[in-house]
XYZ file of C-alpha atoms in Angstrom:
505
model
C -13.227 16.874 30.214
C -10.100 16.483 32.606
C -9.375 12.852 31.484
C -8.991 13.748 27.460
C -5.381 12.940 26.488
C -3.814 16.469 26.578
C -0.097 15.520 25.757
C 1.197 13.499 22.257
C 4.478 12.380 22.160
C 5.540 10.879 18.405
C 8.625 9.418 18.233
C 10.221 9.337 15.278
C 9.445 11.275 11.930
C 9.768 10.058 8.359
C 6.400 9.336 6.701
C 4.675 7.665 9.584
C 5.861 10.557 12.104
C 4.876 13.365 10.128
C 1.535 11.868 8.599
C 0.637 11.369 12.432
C 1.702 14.831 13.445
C -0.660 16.520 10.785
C -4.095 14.287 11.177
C -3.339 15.284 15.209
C -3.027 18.804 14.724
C -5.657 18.887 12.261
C -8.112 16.876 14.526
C -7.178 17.447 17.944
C -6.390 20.937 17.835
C -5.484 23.535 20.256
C -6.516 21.112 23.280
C -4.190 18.813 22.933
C 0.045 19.232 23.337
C 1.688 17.509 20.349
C 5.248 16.914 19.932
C 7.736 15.105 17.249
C 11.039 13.839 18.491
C 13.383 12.927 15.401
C 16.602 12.939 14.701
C 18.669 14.213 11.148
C 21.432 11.635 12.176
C 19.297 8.783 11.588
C 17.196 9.305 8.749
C 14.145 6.840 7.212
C 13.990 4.213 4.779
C 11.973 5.187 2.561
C 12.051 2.037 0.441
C 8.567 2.753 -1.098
C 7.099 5.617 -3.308
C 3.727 4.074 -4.652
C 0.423 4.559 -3.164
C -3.447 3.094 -3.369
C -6.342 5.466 -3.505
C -7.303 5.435 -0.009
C -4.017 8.198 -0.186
C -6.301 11.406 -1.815
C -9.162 10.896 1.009
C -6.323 11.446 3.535
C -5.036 14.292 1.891
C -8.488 15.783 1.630
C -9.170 15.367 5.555
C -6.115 17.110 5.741
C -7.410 19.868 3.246
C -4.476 19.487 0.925
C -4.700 20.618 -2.516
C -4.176 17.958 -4.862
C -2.038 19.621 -7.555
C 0.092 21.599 -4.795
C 0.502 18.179 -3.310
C 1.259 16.289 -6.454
C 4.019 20.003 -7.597
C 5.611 19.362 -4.061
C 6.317 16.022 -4.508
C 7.421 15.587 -8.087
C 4.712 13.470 -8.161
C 2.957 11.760 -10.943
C 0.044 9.734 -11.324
C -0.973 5.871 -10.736
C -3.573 3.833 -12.325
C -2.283 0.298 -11.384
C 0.204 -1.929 -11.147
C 1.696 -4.198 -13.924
C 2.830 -7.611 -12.843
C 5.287 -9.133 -15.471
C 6.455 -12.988 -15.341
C 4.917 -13.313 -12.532
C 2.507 -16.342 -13.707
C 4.821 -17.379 -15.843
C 7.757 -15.872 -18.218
C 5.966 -13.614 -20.912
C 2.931 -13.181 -18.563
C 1.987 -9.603 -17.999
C -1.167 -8.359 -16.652
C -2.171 -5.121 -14.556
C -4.013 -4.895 -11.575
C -5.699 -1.613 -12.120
C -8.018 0.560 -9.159
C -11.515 1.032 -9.563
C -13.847 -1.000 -11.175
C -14.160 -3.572 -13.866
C -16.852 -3.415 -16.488
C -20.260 -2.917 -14.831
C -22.542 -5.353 -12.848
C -25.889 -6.386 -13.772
C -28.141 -7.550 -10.999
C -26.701 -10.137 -8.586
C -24.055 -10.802 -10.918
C -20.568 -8.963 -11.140
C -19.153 -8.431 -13.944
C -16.497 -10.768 -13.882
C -18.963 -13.508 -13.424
C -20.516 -12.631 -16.997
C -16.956 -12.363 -18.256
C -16.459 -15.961 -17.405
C -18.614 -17.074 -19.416
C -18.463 -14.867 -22.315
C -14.739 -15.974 -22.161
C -15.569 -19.448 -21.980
C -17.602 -19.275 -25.507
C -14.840 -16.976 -27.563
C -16.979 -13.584 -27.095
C -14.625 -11.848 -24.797
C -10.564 -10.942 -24.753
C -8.715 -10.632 -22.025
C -10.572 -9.501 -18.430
C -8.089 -6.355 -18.637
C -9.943 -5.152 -21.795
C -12.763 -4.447 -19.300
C -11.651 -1.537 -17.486
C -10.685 1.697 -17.921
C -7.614 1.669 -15.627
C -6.040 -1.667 -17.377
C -6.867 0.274 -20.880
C -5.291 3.746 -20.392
C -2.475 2.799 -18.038
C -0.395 0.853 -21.217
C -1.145 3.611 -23.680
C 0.352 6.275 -21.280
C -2.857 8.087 -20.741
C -4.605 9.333 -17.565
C -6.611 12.310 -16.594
C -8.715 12.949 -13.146
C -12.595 12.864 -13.393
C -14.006 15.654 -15.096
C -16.851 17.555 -12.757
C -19.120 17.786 -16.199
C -19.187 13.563 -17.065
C -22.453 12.144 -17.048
C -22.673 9.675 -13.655
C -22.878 6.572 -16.134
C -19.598 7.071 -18.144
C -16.626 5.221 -16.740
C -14.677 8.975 -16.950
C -16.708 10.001 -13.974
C -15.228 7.777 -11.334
C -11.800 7.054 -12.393
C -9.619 5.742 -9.571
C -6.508 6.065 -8.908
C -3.298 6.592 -6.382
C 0.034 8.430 -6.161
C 3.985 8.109 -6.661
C 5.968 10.492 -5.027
C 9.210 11.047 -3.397
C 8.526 10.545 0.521
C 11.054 12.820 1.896
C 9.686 15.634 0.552
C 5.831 14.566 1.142
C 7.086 14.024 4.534
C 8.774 17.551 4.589
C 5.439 19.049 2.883
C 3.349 17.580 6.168
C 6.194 18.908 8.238
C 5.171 22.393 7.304
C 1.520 21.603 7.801
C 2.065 20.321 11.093
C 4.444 22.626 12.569
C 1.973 25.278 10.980
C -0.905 24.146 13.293
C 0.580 24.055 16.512
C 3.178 21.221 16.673
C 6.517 21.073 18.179
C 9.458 19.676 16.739
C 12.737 18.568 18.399
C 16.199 17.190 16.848
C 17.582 14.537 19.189
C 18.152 10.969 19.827
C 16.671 9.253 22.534
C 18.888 7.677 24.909
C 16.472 6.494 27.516
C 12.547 4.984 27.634
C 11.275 5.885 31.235
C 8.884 3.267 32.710
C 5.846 3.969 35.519
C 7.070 1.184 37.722
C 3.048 0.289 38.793
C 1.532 0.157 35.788
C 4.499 -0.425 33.332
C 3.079 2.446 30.884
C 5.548 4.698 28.985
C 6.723 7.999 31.590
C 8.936 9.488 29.527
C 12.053 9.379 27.249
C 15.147 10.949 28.282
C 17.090 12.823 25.161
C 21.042 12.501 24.590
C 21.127 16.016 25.820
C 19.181 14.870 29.286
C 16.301 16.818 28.407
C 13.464 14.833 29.411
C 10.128 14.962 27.883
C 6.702 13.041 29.530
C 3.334 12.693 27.374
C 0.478 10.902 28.214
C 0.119 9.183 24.924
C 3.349 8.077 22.935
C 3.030 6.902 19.062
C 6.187 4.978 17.788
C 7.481 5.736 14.377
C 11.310 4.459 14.928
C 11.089 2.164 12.390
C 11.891 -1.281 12.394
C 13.948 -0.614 16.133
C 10.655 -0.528 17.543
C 12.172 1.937 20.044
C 8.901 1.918 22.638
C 6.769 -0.499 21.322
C 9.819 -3.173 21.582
C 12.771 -2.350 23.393
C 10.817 -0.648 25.731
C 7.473 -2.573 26.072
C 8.852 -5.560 24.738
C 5.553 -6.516 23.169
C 6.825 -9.496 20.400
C 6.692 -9.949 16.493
C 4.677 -12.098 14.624
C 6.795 -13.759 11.661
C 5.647 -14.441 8.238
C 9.174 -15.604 6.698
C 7.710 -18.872 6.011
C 5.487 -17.439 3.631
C 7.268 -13.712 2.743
C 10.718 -15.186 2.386
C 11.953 -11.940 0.699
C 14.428 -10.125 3.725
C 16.419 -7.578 2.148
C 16.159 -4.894 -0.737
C 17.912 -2.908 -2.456
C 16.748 0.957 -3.851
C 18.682 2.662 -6.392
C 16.739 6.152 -8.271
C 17.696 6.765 -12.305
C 17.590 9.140 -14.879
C 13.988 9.770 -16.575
C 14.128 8.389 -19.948
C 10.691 9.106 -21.562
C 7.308 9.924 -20.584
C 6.364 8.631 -16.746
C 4.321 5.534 -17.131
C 1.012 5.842 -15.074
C 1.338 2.963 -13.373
C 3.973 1.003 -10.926
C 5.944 -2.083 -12.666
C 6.962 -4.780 -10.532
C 8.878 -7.514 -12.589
C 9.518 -11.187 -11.266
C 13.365 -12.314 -11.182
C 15.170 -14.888 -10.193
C 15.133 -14.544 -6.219
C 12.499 -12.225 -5.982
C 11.526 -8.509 -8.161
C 12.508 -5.599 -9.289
C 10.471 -2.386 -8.714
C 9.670 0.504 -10.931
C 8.209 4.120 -10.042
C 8.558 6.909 -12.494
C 8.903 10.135 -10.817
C 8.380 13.524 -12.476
C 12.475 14.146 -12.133
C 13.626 10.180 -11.944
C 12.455 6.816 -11.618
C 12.740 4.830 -8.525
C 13.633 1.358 -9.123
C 14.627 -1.803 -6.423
C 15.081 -4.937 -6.008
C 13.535 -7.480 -3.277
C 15.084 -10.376 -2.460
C 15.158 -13.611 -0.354
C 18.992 -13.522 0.323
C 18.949 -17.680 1.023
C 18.683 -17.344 -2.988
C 21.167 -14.538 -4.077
C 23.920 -12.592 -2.329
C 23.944 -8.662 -2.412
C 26.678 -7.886 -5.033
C 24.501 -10.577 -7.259
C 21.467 -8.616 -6.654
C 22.602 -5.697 -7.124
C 24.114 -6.532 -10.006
C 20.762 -7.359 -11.449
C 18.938 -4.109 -10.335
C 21.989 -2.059 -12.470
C 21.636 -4.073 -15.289
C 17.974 -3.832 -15.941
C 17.487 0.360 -15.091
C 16.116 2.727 -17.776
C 18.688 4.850 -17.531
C 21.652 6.332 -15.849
C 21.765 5.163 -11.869
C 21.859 8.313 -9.872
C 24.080 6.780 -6.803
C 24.972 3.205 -5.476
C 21.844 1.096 -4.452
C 20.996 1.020 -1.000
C 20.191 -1.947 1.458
C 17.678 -2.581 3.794
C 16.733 -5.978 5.478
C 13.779 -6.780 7.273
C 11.372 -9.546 8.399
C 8.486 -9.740 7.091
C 5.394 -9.809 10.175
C 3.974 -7.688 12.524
C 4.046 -6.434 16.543
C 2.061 -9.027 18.208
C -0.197 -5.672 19.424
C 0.048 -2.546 17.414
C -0.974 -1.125 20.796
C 0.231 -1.736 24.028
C -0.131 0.158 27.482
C -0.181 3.799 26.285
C 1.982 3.574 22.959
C 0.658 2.694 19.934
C 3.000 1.495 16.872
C 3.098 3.286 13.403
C 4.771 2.555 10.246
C 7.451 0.291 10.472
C 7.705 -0.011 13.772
C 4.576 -1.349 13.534
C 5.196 -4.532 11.318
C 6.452 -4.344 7.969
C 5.030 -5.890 4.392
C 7.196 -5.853 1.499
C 6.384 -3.092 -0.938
C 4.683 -5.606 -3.653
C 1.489 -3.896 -3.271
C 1.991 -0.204 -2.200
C 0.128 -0.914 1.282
C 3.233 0.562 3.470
C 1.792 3.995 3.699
C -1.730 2.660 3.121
C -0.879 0.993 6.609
C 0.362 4.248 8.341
C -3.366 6.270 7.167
C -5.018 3.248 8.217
C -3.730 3.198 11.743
C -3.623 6.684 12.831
C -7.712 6.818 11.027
C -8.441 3.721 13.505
C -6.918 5.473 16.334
C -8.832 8.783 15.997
C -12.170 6.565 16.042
C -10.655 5.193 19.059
C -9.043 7.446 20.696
C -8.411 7.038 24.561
C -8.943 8.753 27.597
C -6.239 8.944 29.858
C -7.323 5.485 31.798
C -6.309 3.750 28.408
C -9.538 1.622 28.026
C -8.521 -2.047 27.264
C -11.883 -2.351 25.310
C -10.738 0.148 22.883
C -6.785 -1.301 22.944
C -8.452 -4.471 22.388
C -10.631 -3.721 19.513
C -8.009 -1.716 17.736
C -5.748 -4.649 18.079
C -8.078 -7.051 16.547
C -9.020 -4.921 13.691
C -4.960 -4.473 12.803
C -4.807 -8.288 13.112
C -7.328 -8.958 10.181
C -6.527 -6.376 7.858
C -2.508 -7.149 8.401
C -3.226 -10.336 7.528
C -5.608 -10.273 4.963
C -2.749 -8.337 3.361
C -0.624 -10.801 4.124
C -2.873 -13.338 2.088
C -2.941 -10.940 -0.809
C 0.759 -10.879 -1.021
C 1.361 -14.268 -0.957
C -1.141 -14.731 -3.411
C 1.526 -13.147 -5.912
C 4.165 -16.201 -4.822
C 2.393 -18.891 -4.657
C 0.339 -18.685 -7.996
C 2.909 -19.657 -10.138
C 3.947 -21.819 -12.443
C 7.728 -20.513 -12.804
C 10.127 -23.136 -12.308
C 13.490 -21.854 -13.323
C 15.250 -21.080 -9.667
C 15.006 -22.375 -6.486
C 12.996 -19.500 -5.288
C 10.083 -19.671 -7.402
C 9.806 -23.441 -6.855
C 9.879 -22.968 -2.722
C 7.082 -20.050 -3.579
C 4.996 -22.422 -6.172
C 5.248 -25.209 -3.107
C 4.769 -23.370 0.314
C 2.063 -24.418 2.250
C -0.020 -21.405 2.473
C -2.899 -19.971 5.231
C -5.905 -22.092 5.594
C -7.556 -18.520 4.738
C -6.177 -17.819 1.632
C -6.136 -21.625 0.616
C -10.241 -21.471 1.486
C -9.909 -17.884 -0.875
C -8.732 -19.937 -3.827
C -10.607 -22.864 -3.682
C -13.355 -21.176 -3.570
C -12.578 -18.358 -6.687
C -11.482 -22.042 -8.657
C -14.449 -23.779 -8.423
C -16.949 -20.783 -9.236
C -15.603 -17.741 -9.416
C -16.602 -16.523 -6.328
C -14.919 -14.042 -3.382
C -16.061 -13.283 -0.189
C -14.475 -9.627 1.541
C -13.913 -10.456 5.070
C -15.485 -7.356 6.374
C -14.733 -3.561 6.677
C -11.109 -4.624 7.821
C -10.235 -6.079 4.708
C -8.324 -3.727 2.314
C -8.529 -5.348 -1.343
C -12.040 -6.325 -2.687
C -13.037 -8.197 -5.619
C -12.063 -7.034 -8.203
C -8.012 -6.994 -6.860
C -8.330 -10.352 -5.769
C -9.912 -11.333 -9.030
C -7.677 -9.281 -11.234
C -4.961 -11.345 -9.523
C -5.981 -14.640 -9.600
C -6.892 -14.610 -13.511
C -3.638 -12.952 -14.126
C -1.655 -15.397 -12.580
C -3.204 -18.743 -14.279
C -5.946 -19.338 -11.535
C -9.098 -19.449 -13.919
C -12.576 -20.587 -12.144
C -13.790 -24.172 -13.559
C -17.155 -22.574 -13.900
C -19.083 -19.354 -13.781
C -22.140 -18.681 -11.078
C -25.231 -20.404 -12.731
C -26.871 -16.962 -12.135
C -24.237 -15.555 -15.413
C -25.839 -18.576 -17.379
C -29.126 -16.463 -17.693
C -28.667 -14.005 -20.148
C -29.265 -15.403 -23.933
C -25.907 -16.169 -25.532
C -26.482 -13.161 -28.625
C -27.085 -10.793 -25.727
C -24.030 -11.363 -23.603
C -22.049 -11.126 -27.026
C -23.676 -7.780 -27.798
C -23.127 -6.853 -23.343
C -19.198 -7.554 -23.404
C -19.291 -5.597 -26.857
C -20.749 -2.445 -26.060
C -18.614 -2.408 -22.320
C -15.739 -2.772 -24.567
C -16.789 0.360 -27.221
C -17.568 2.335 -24.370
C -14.458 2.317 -22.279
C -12.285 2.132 -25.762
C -14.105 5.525 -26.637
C -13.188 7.180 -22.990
C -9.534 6.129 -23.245
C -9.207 7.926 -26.779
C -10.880 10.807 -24.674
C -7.877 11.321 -21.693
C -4.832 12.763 -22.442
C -1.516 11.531 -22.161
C 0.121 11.182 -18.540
C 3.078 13.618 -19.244
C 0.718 16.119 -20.949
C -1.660 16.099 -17.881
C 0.805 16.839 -15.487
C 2.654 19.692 -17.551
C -1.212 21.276 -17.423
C -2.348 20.888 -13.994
C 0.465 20.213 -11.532
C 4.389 20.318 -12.891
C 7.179 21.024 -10.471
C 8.887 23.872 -11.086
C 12.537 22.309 -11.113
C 11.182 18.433 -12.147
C 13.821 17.867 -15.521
């Protein structure tokens, strides 16, 4: 027992900082020291307020109610994302959560689809799931406890948008609640053991100085310990992410919240869209090579719902990630961790993800390399199997009307995610690269088919079932999830009943 890790030093706050602070004190308790270092002066980006589903099972281990959660965070609901002009101008499809139609045998469904496409006897692959039906009409609802197992209501999937300072403020509470200290300062000095190189201490402004045995960086992209101090390296993935700057601007609600993100394509990159229960959040990413700032912000203002509550803010980054999430005795959350552009809502998917891995391997105080190691790898193949996912978006394209769609349509891309398409052309077919990989199928396939990539063939298998029986198969999927959508309620109405903030407009 005398070599557990007794003393937790988090650096940094925001999201990252505070979503570490509350899975420590939740899971290591009373036997373990944990402290937050963060300064007001500073602040956090904040560029992203979407989520994927993975979000609700961290709030459960956390024991968070779901409604109080949703009331203290003006939040509002998310089945999906809509992608418009990305394929092409006009295009518009929606990458829902959760599943699409159901599979028979060996065969998913979108393999049947294929086919049943192929011959006339099926619309559009979005027709085939619940979250792709209800999130355009405006209508969402959780899974009732009473729906049979075999209706589509009874595992409905689906994520979060919420204003992050305040979910960051609402695990704040929960933290400091259960045992953990807070303390406003700036760091003015990373203390090095000079044998073994590991973090000693920092040294505050004030000259307080505060030691841990364990030290998790959340300073953003400054990579305050896991770069200045440890000078570990980034990975770049410009050549392939060429978006390095944003710009976030909130505006007036203007109707009902949509249940879903929208994320349109422009000219040098795209505009994002979160409806909030009290605003919408709204950006613009952009490769700068393409368009200066005033011209992009120019853009974002022109194409808001409604009234812009304040002047757009920047951010630039670099699209990559630290070249070890974990080094000597700090490991790397957040941004200072790497950072993905918000096409996808992984950012905070990211942050769960890590601190999760690190419970499951957490060290002693000898800082096994074996564990170090293995956390490192697994970061390394789910970063860039995201990675792959998001330049899936760019490069399946046929836009040709700027300069920045034409370098996306051309890149050369990973020999992974060139072996991922090749192989979902010729057949259909995907292959999840283990535990480590975040999107499955059915987002890769969703994807693909939305952006122009259809398979030359289905999987022989899907050639099976009689012709009059795959009609009467695609029809009764079809009845069946139209029926359940004409069950849920609208968006706004299921928020008024279960979780509306008090002060949300």
């Amino acid at each position: 027992m005398n070599d557990h890790i007794r003393t937790v030093l988090i650096v940094g706050g925001g999201t990252a900082g505070w979503m570490a602070a509350a899975a420590f004190a939740k899971t290591l308790g009373s036997d373990c020291a944990i402290r937050l270092v963060e300064s007001e002066e500073i602040g956090t980006v904040g560029v992203g307020e979407a989520t994927v589903p993975h979000l609700s099972y961290f709030n459960r281990f956390l024991e968070i109610d779901e409604a109080e959660f949703v009331r203290q965070t003006q939040g509002t609901f998310k089945l999906g994302i809509q992608f418009n002009d990305w394929g092409k101008p006009g295009d518009s499809y929606i990458h829902g959560f959760g599943s699409i139609g159901h599979d028979i045998a060996m065969q998913p469904f979108h393999q049947l689809w294929l086919r049943a496409h192929k011959l006339g006897l099926a619309g559009d692959i979005g027709d085939y799931s619940i979250n792709t039906l209800a999130a355009p009409r405006g209508r969402f609802m959780a899974s009732p406890r009473d729906a049979p197992p075999s209706s589509p209501l009874a595992n409905i999937a689906y994520a979060y948008h919420f204003d992050a300072g305040r979910y960051a403020r609402h695990l704040r509470g929960y933290a400091e609640s259960r045992g953990v200290r807070r303390t406003e300062g700036k760091i003015a000095q990373v203390l090095l053991r000079p044998d073994d190189g590991f973090v000693e201490a920092v040294q505050l402004e004030s000259g307080e100085r505060i030691e841990a045995e364990l030290f998790i960086d959340c300073s953003g992209f400054r990579g305050l310990l896991i770069e200045q101090a440890l000078h570990t390296g980034y990975e770049e993935w410009t050549q392939w992410l060429p978006c390095d700057r944003a710009l976030a601007v909130a505006c007036e609600k203007v109707g009902p919240p949509t249940p879903y993100t929208r994320c349109t394509a422009r000219d040098a990159g795209w505009q994002w869209r979160i409806p909030l229960q009290h605003r919408t959040g709204n950006g613009y990413v952009y490769a700068s090579q393409h368009i200066s700032d005033d011209e992009a912000a120019a853009t974002l203002l022109a194409n808001l719902d409604g009234k812009a509550l304040g002047d757009p803010r920047p951010l630039r980054f670099v699209t990559g990630r630290r070249r070890q999430a974990w080094n000597r005795n700090v490991v790397s959350l957040g941004l200072a961790s790497g950072f993905m552009e918000p096409l996808e809502s992984t950012s905070i998917y990211m942050i769960q993800s890590g601190i999760m891995r690190l419970l499951s391997l957490m060290p002693r105080r000898d800082f096994s390399p074996v564990l170090r190691d293995r956390y490192n790898a697994q970061v390394a193949v789910e970063s860039e199997r995201i990675r792959d996912f998001l330049i899936l978006h760019y490069k399946a394209t046929q836009r040709d009307g700027s300069a920045f769609w034409r370098q996306c349509r051309d890149m050369p891309i990973p020999a992974a995610l060139q072996d991922t398409i090749d192989l979902f052309r010729d057949t259909g077919s995907f292959f999840r690269e283990g535990f480590e990989e975040m999107f499955g199928l059915v987002s890769w396939v969703q994807v693909m088919i939305g952006q122009g990539i259809m398979p030359a063939r289905c999987h022989p298998l899907a050639e099976q079932m009689p012709e009059a029986d795959l009609r009467q198969f695609m029809q009764g999927v079809r009845q069946v999830l139209e029926s359940c959508v004409d069950a849920m309620p609208p968006h706004e109405a299921f928020i008024a009943r279960h979780c509306a903030a008090a002060m949300a407009a």
